[in-house]
PDB file of C-alpha atoms and ligand atoms in Angstrom:
ATOM      1  CA  MET A   1      37.112 168.806 240.989  1.00 74.00           C
ATOM      2  CA  PRO A   2      36.185 165.107 241.062  1.00 80.00           C
ATOM      3  CA  VAL A   3      39.063 162.726 241.813  1.00 89.00           C
ATOM      4  CA  ARG A   4      40.561 161.098 238.731  1.00 93.00           C
ATOM      5  CA  ARG A   5      40.899 157.384 239.470  1.00 97.00           C
ATOM      6  CA  LEU A   6      42.858 154.701 237.683  1.00 97.00           C
ATOM      7  CA  PRO A   7      40.529 152.197 235.952  1.00 98.00           C
ATOM      8  CA  GLU A   8      38.706 149.803 238.243  1.00 98.00           C
ATOM      9  CA  ARG A   9      38.609 146.985 235.712  1.00 98.00           C
ATOM     10  CA  LEU A  10      40.502 146.096 232.537  1.00 98.00           C
ATOM     11  CA  GLY A  11      40.237 143.230 230.097  1.00 97.00           C
ATOM     12  CA  GLY A  12      37.184 141.270 229.133  1.00 95.00           C
ATOM     13  CA  PRO A  13      35.454 137.917 229.401  1.00 94.00           C
ATOM     14  CA  GLY A  14      37.955 135.164 230.141  1.00 96.00           C
ATOM     15  CA  PHE A  15      40.733 137.443 231.364  1.00 98.00           C
ATOM     16  CA  ASP A  16      40.410 140.531 233.491  1.00 98.00           C
ATOM     17  CA  LEU A  17      42.088 142.705 236.072  1.00 98.00           C
ATOM     18  CA  ARG A  18      39.867 144.173 238.766  1.00 98.00           C
ATOM     19  CA  LEU A  19      40.513 146.412 241.756  1.00 98.00           C
ATOM     20  CA  ALA A  20      41.252 144.126 244.725  1.00 98.00           C
ATOM     21  CA  ARG A  21      38.511 144.587 247.321  1.00 98.00           C
ATOM     22  CA  VAL A  22      38.061 143.589 250.955  1.00 98.00           C
ATOM     23  CA  ASP A  23      35.817 140.697 249.832  1.00 98.00           C
ATOM     24  CA  ASP A  24      38.801 139.224 247.960  1.00 98.00           C
ATOM     25  CA  ALA A  25      40.665 138.690 251.252  1.00 98.00           C
ATOM     26  CA  PRO A  26      39.954 134.939 251.615  1.00 98.00           C
ATOM     27  CA  ALA A  27      40.941 134.139 248.002  1.00 98.00           C
ATOM     28  CA  ILE A  28      44.083 136.282 248.182  1.00 98.00           C
ATOM     29  CA  ASP A  29      44.988 134.739 251.516  1.00 97.00           C
ATOM     30  CA  VAL A  30      44.845 131.239 250.005  1.00 98.00           C
ATOM     31  CA  ALA A  31      46.784 132.298 246.890  1.00 98.00           C
ATOM     32  CA  VAL A  32      49.555 133.947 248.908  1.00 98.00           C
ATOM     33  CA  ARG A  33      49.777 130.937 251.254  1.00 97.00           C
ATOM     34  CA  GLU A  34      50.046 128.533 248.312  1.00 98.00           C
ATOM     35  CA  ASN A  35      52.661 130.704 246.576  1.00 98.00           C
ATOM     36  CA  THR A  36      54.855 131.659 249.515  1.00 98.00           C
ATOM     37  CA  GLU A  37      57.947 129.760 248.356  1.00 98.00           C
ATOM     38  CA  HIS A  38      57.393 130.767 244.708  1.00 98.00           C
ATOM     39  CA  LEU A  39      57.322 134.447 245.701  1.00 98.00           C
ATOM     40  CA  ARG A  40      59.968 134.412 248.444  1.00 98.00           C
ATOM     41  CA  PRO A  41      62.999 134.984 246.156  1.00 98.00           C
ATOM     42  CA  TRP A  42      61.557 138.176 244.636  1.00 98.00           C
ATOM     43  CA  MET A  43      58.827 139.769 246.744  1.00 98.00           C
ATOM     44  CA  PRO A  44      60.125 141.471 249.923  1.00 98.00           C
ATOM     45  CA  TRP A  45      56.679 141.585 251.561  1.00 98.00           C
ATOM     46  CA  ILE A  46      56.435 137.796 251.610  1.00 98.00           C
ATOM     47  CA  ALA A  47      58.760 137.838 254.638  1.00 97.00           C
ATOM     48  CA  GLU A  48      55.769 139.202 256.619  1.00 97.00           C
ATOM     49  CA  GLU A  49      53.497 136.333 255.580  1.00 97.00           C
ATOM     50  CA  PRO A  50      51.270 134.744 256.732  1.00 96.00           C
ATOM     51  CA  ILE A  51      49.572 137.903 257.971  1.00 98.00           C
ATOM     52  CA  GLY A  52      46.175 136.285 258.570  1.00 96.00           C
ATOM     53  CA  LEU A  53      42.712 137.206 257.329  1.00 97.00           C
ATOM     54  CA  GLU A  54      42.091 140.136 259.613  1.00 97.00           C
ATOM     55  CA  ARG A  55      45.244 142.018 258.611  1.00 98.00           C
ATOM     56  CA  ARG A  56      44.626 141.062 254.980  1.00 98.00           C
ATOM     57  CA  ARG A  57      41.170 142.661 255.140  1.00 98.00           C
ATOM     58  CA  ALA A  58      42.624 145.796 256.702  1.00 98.00           C
ATOM     59  CA  MET A  59      45.302 145.934 254.013  1.00 98.00           C
ATOM     60  CA  LEU A  60      42.717 145.567 251.243  1.00 98.00           C
ATOM     61  CA  ALA A  61      40.614 148.309 252.828  1.00 98.00           C
ATOM     62  CA  ARG A  62      43.684 150.605 252.667  1.00 98.00           C
ATOM     63  CA  TRP A  63      44.276 149.608 249.038  1.00 98.00           C
ATOM     64  CA  GLU A  64      40.648 150.437 248.143  1.00 98.00           C
ATOM     65  CA  GLU A  65      40.850 153.751 249.962  1.00 98.00           C
ATOM     66  CA  ASP A  66      44.098 154.635 248.206  1.00 98.00           C
ATOM     67  CA  TRP A  67      42.556 153.874 244.785  1.00 98.00           C
ATOM     68  CA  GLU A  68      39.384 155.815 245.638  1.00 98.00           C
ATOM     69  CA  GLY A  69      41.513 158.855 246.426  1.00 97.00           C
ATOM     70  CA  GLY A  70      43.211 158.656 243.016  1.00 97.00           C
ATOM     71  CA  GLY A  71      46.180 156.558 244.164  1.00 97.00           C
ATOM     72  CA  ASP A  72      47.554 153.191 243.092  1.00 98.00           C
ATOM     73  CA  LEU A  73      45.521 150.427 241.504  1.00 98.00           C
ATOM     74  CA  ARG A  74      46.153 146.970 242.995  1.00 98.00           C
ATOM     75  CA  ALA A  75      44.189 144.401 241.052  1.00 98.00           C
ATOM     76  CA  VAL A  76      43.355 140.717 241.120  1.00 98.00           C
ATOM     77  CA  ILE A  77      43.976 138.899 237.837  1.00 98.00           C
ATOM     78  CA  HIS A  78      41.295 136.366 236.883  1.00 98.00           C
ATOM     79  CA  ALA A  79      41.565 133.905 234.000  1.00 98.00           C
ATOM     80  CA  GLY A  80      38.627 131.658 233.298  1.00 96.00           C
ATOM     81  CA  GLY A  81      37.068 132.826 236.558  1.00 95.00           C
ATOM     82  CA  GLU A  82      40.060 131.738 238.654  1.00 97.00           C
ATOM     83  CA  LEU A  83      42.362 134.078 240.584  1.00 98.00           C
ATOM     84  CA  VAL A  84      45.743 133.613 238.861  1.00 98.00           C
ATOM     85  CA  GLY A  85      47.740 136.538 240.238  1.00 98.00           C
ATOM     86  CA  ILE A  86      47.931 140.118 241.429  1.00 98.00           C
ATOM     87  CA  CYS A  87      49.205 143.194 239.642  1.00 98.00           C
ATOM     88  CA  GLY A  88      49.468 146.885 240.267  1.00 98.00           C
ATOM     89  CA  LEU A  89      49.822 150.291 238.696  1.00 98.00           C
ATOM     90  CA  HIS A  90      51.786 152.446 241.109  1.00 98.00           C
ATOM     91  CA  ARG A  91      52.396 156.174 241.381  1.00 97.00           C
ATOM     92  CA  ARG A  92      55.750 155.740 243.135  1.00 96.00           C
ATOM     93  CA  ILE A  93      58.152 156.831 240.359  1.00 97.00           C
ATOM     94  CA  GLY A  94      57.191 160.460 239.883  1.00 95.00           C
ATOM     95  CA  PRO A  95      54.280 162.659 238.845  1.00 94.00           C
ATOM     96  CA  ASP A  96      54.334 161.867 235.098  1.00 97.00           C
ATOM     97  CA  ALA A  97      54.915 158.110 235.311  1.00 98.00           C
ATOM     98  CA  LEU A  98      53.430 154.854 236.580  1.00 98.00           C
ATOM     99  CA  GLU A  99      55.160 151.599 237.535  1.00 98.00           C
ATOM    100  CA  ILE A 100      53.704 148.143 236.944  1.00 98.00           C
ATOM    101  CA  GLY A 101      54.134 145.252 239.365  1.00 98.00           C
ATOM    102  CA  TYR A 102      52.917 141.646 239.058  1.00 98.00           C
ATOM    103  CA  TRP A 103      53.021 138.113 240.323  1.00 98.00           C
ATOM    104  CA  VAL A 104      51.383 135.026 238.909  1.00 98.00           C
ATOM    105  CA  ASP A 105      50.335 131.840 240.727  1.00 98.00           C
ATOM    106  CA  ALA A 106      52.960 129.104 240.300  1.00 98.00           C
ATOM    107  CA  ARG A 107      50.367 126.743 238.793  1.00 98.00           C
ATOM    108  CA  HIS A 108      49.615 129.223 236.009  1.00 98.00           C
ATOM    109  CA  LEU A 109      53.046 130.305 234.790  1.00 98.00           C
ATOM    110  CA  GLY A 110      53.930 130.501 231.104  1.00 97.00           C
ATOM    111  CA  ASN A 111      50.394 131.200 229.902  1.00 97.00           C
ATOM    112  CA  GLY A 112      51.104 134.822 229.090  1.00 97.00           C
ATOM    113  CA  TYR A 113      49.132 136.091 232.088  1.00 98.00           C
ATOM    114  CA  ALA A 114      51.811 138.490 233.377  1.00 98.00           C
ATOM    115  CA  SER A 115      52.434 139.764 229.845  1.00 98.00           C
ATOM    116  CA  THR A 116      48.738 140.236 229.118  1.00 97.00           C
ATOM    117  CA  ALA A 117      48.135 141.976 232.448  1.00 98.00           C
ATOM    118  CA  ALA A 118      51.148 144.265 231.916  1.00 98.00           C
ATOM    119  CA  ARG A 119      50.008 145.044 228.394  1.00 97.00           C
ATOM    120  CA  LEU A 120      46.534 146.076 229.562  1.00 97.00           C
ATOM    121  CA  LEU A 121      48.044 148.151 232.389  1.00 98.00           C
ATOM    122  CA  THR A 122      50.473 149.851 229.998  1.00 98.00           C
ATOM    123  CA  VAL A 123      47.725 150.868 227.571  1.00 97.00           C
ATOM    124  CA  ALA A 124      45.590 152.132 230.470  1.00 97.00           C
ATOM    125  CA  GLY A 125      48.516 153.896 232.146  1.00 98.00           C
ATOM    126  CA  LEU A 126      49.619 155.737 229.022  1.00 98.00           C
ATOM    127  CA  SER A 127      46.078 156.939 228.417  1.00 96.00           C
ATOM    128  CA  GLU A 128      45.977 158.658 231.833  1.00 97.00           C
ATOM    129  CA  PRO A 129      46.242 162.450 231.542  1.00 95.00           C
ATOM    130  CA  GLY A 130      49.714 163.659 232.466  1.00 96.00           C
ATOM    131  CA  VAL A 131      51.321 160.220 232.285  1.00 97.00           C
ATOM    132  CA  HIS A 132      54.283 160.268 229.931  1.00 98.00           C
ATOM    133  CA  HIS A 133      55.708 156.819 230.548  1.00 98.00           C
ATOM    134  CA  VAL A 134      55.106 153.494 232.265  1.00 98.00           C
ATOM    135  CA  GLU A 135      57.967 151.451 233.706  1.00 98.00           C
ATOM    136  CA  ILE A 136      58.648 147.907 234.813  1.00 99.00           C
ATOM    137  CA  HIS A 137      61.483 147.357 237.292  1.00 98.00           C
ATOM    138  CA  HIS A 138      62.982 144.017 238.268  1.00 98.00           C
ATOM    139  CA  ASP A 139      66.100 142.688 239.900  1.00 98.00           C
ATOM    140  CA  LYS A 140      68.709 141.566 237.379  1.00 98.00           C
ATOM    141  CA  ALA A 141      68.555 137.983 238.657  1.00 98.00           C
ATOM    142  CA  ASN A 142      64.804 137.825 237.968  1.00 98.00           C
ATOM    143  CA  GLU A 143      65.113 136.968 234.302  1.00 98.00           C
ATOM    144  CA  ARG A 144      61.589 135.665 234.001  1.00 98.00           C
ATOM    145  CA  SER A 145      60.217 139.015 235.110  1.00 98.00           C
ATOM    146  CA  GLY A 146      62.483 140.792 232.630  1.00 98.00           C
ATOM    147  CA  ARG A 147      61.023 138.803 229.753  1.00 98.00           C
ATOM    148  CA  VAL A 148      57.661 140.503 230.296  1.00 98.00           C
ATOM    149  CA  PRO A 149      58.717 144.084 229.341  1.00 98.00           C
ATOM    150  CA  ARG A 150      61.032 142.714 226.643  1.00 97.00           C
ATOM    151  CA  ARG A 151      58.246 140.841 224.878  1.00 96.00           C
ATOM    152  CA  LEU A 152      55.938 143.856 225.265  1.00 98.00           C
ATOM    153  CA  GLY A 153      58.359 146.062 223.351  1.00 97.00           C
ATOM    154  CA  TYR A 154      59.468 148.208 226.292  1.00 98.00           C
ATOM    155  CA  ARG A 155      62.784 150.056 225.856  1.00 98.00           C
ATOM    156  CA  PHE A 156      65.571 149.009 228.241  1.00 98.00           C
ATOM    157  CA  VAL A 157      66.579 152.177 230.110  1.00 98.00           C
ATOM    158  CA  GLY A 158      69.423 150.755 232.168  1.00 98.00           C
ATOM    159  CA  GLU A 159      70.555 149.327 235.489  1.00 98.00           C
ATOM    160  CA  GLU A 160      71.100 150.952 238.850  1.00 98.00           C
ATOM    161  CA  PRO A 161      72.333 149.659 242.183  1.00 98.00           C
ATOM    162  CA  ASP A 162      69.545 148.795 244.584  1.00 98.00           C
ATOM    163  CA  GLU A 163      69.298 147.273 248.017  1.00 97.00           C
ATOM    164  CA  VAL A 164      68.840 143.518 248.217  1.00 98.00           C
ATOM    165  CA  SER A 165      65.357 143.226 249.685  1.00 97.00           C
ATOM    166  CA  ALA A 166      64.474 139.621 248.846  1.00 98.00           C
ATOM    167  CA  PRO A 167      66.667 136.492 248.914  1.00 98.00           C
ATOM    168  CA  GLY A 168      66.873 135.899 245.125  1.00 98.00           C
ATOM    169  CA  GLU A 169      68.039 139.412 244.342  1.00 98.00           C
ATOM    170  CA  VAL A 170      71.540 140.545 243.447  1.00 98.00           C
ATOM    171  CA  GLY A 171      70.825 144.240 244.117  1.00 98.00           C
ATOM    172  CA  ILE A 172      70.795 145.522 240.542  1.00 98.00           C
ATOM    173  CA  ASN A 173      67.555 147.167 239.462  1.00 98.00           C
ATOM    174  CA  CYS A 174      66.750 146.825 235.739  1.00 98.00           C
ATOM    175  CA  ILE A 175      64.478 149.536 234.353  1.00 98.00           C
ATOM    176  CA  TRP A 176      62.273 149.206 231.263  1.00 98.00           C
ATOM    177  CA  ARG A 177      60.092 151.953 229.843  1.00 98.00           C
ATOM    178  CA  ALA A 178      57.111 152.372 227.511  1.00 98.00           C
ATOM    179  CA  SER A 179      56.730 156.028 226.516  1.00 98.00           C
ATOM    180  CA  GLU A 180      53.695 157.847 225.220  1.00 97.00           C
ATOM    181  CA  GLY A 181      53.847 158.296 221.463  1.00 95.00           C
ATOM    182  CA  THR A 182      56.720 155.889 220.874  1.00 96.00           C
ATOM    183  CA  TRP A 183      55.566 152.604 222.464  1.00 97.00           C
ATOM    184  CA  ASP A 184      54.066 150.339 219.878  1.00 91.00           C
ATOM    185  CA  PRO A 185      51.937 147.731 221.640  1.00 85.00           C
ATOM    186  CA  PRO A 186      52.483 144.275 220.168  1.00 84.00           C
ATOM    187  CA  ALA A 187      49.470 142.270 219.072  1.00 77.00           C
ATOM    188  CA  GLY A 188      48.508 139.682 221.615  1.00 68.00           C
ATOM    189  CA  PRO A 189      45.956 138.269 223.991  1.00 57.00           C
ATOM    190  CA  GLY A 190      43.694 140.992 225.328  1.00 48.00           C
ATOM    191  CA  ASP A 191      43.448 142.747 221.944  1.00 51.00           C
ATOM    192  CA  SER A 192      39.726 142.407 221.866  1.00 47.00           C
ATOM    193  CA  ALA A 193      39.481 143.506 225.503  1.00 42.00           C
TER     194      ALA A 193
HETATM  195  C1  COA B   1      57.596 136.853 236.539  1.00 66.22           C
HETATM  196  C2  COA B   1      56.214 136.213 236.463  1.00 66.22           C
HETATM  197  C3  COA B   1      55.176 137.234 236.925  1.00 66.22           C
HETATM  198  C4  COA B   1      55.943 135.786 235.015  1.00 66.22           C
HETATM  199  O1  COA B   1      54.586 135.314 234.956  1.00 66.22           O
HETATM  200  P1  COA B   1      54.039 134.489 233.713  1.00 66.22           P
HETATM  201  O2  COA B   1      52.560 134.662 233.700  1.00 66.22           O
HETATM  202  O3  COA B   1      54.587 133.132 233.729  1.00 66.22           O
HETATM  203  O4  COA B   1      54.674 135.307 232.503  1.00 66.22           O
HETATM  204  P2  COA B   1      54.220 135.178 230.982  1.00 66.22           P
HETATM  205  O5  COA B   1      53.575 133.865 230.762  1.00 66.22           O
HETATM  206  O6  COA B   1      53.502 136.409 230.593  1.00 66.22           O
HETATM  207  O7  COA B   1      55.607 135.204 230.220  1.00 66.22           O
HETATM  208  C5  COA B   1      56.534 134.284 230.576  1.00 66.22           C
HETATM  209  C6  COA B   1      56.683 133.273 229.464  1.00 66.22           C
HETATM  210  O8  COA B   1      55.457 132.687 229.069  1.00 66.22           O
HETATM  211  C7  COA B   1      55.338 132.690 227.621  1.00 66.22           C
HETATM  212  N1  COA B   1      53.998 133.092 227.131  1.00 66.22           N
HETATM  213  C8  COA B   1      53.535 134.337 226.999  1.00 66.22           C
HETATM  214  N2  COA B   1      52.302 134.358 226.485  1.00 66.22           N
HETATM  215  C9  COA B   1      51.943 133.085 226.318  1.00 66.22           C
HETATM  216  C10 COA B   1      50.761 132.463 225.863  1.00 66.22           C
HETATM  217  N3  COA B   1      49.694 133.177 225.470  1.00 66.22           N
HETATM  218  N4  COA B   1      50.739 131.109 225.864  1.00 66.22           N
HETATM  219  C11 COA B   1      51.787 130.407 226.269  1.00 66.22           C
HETATM  220  N5  COA B   1      52.936 130.941 226.704  1.00 66.22           N
HETATM  221  C12 COA B   1      53.001 132.276 226.746  1.00 66.22           C
HETATM  222  C13 COA B   1      56.275 133.680 227.131  1.00 66.22           C
HETATM  223  O9  COA B   1      56.828 133.167 225.945  1.00 66.22           O
HETATM  224  C14 COA B   1      57.261 133.886 228.242  1.00 66.22           C
HETATM  225  O10 COA B   1      58.439 133.208 228.051  1.00 66.22           O
HETATM  226  P3  COA B   1      59.504 133.676 227.003  1.00 66.22           P
HETATM  227  O11 COA B   1      59.516 135.161 227.073  1.00 66.22           O
HETATM  228  O12 COA B   1      60.730 133.010 227.442  1.00 66.22           O
HETATM  229  O13 COA B   1      58.976 133.175 225.716  1.00 66.22           O
HETATM  230  C15 COA B   1      56.128 134.962 237.367  1.00 66.22           C
HETATM  231  O14 COA B   1      57.191 134.105 237.074  1.00 66.22           O
HETATM  232  C16 COA B   1      56.113 135.277 238.866  1.00 66.22           C
HETATM  233  O15 COA B   1      55.057 135.476 239.456  1.00 66.22           O
HETATM  234  N6  COA B   1      57.306 135.301 239.500  1.00 66.22           N
HETATM  235  C17 COA B   1      57.424 135.544 240.934  1.00 66.22           C
HETATM  236  C18 COA B   1      57.054 136.977 241.304  1.00 66.22           C
HETATM  237  C19 COA B   1      57.880 137.980 240.529  1.00 66.22           C
HETATM  238  O16 COA B   1      59.046 137.762 240.257  1.00 66.22           O
HETATM  239  N7  COA B   1      57.255 139.139 240.209  1.00 66.22           N
HETATM  240  C20 COA B   1      57.931 140.212 239.509  1.00 66.22           C
HETATM  241  C21 COA B   1      58.780 140.993 240.429  1.00 66.22           C
HETATM  242  S1  COA B   1      59.675 142.237 239.551  1.00 66.22           S
END
């Protein structure tokens, strides 16, 4: 049976999410370097940065391979042709669910990019066969991240203790869920996409 892959591209002209490829390494490298302090409070992996271009290419090659085999989608977010962030649709929360992750370049905050990306990923995720729900998780101290599922009409599932893995965290994981059949996507940017 052919491998069922998550979508390679979502969105449309002006705003799209596209599978991150090895050729994106230089642009991602610059974006991560410029956003290191913005991301440090919330993204555990930033502690490893800067990893350099060679390791970045190797990492992107692994990401591509994972996606090709039916695994996670890690995508670059472009708005007006510019890389404005990275997002992902991950298979790490069980066989019938997907989890969304995102970060947006500090110069582009408050434009709805995280919300629009998460909205496109939610619609795509829930249309995957066998996927019953899509979740967004964030540390309780990361209020800005929590506003994304709230404004997208996700249901708040609850809180659970978690390890503190980045310096801004308090170690409480907040879980939000959009379920097949009950999630009502709000109107918003990306509708025509
Ligand atoms: C959390 C994060 C991704 C939010 O990114 P963002 O693109 O600024 O988020 P959005 O713009 O979609 O939503 C945030 C605010 O912008 C506003 N907004 C949304 N759409 C908008 C639009 N089209 N025009 C103008 N403003 C808009 C929203 O009103 C929202 O604020 P509010 O809910 O208080 O009203 C970003 O702050 C970030 O990268 N943080 C560091 C990494 C991180 O924490 N990642 C998540 C880990 S769980």
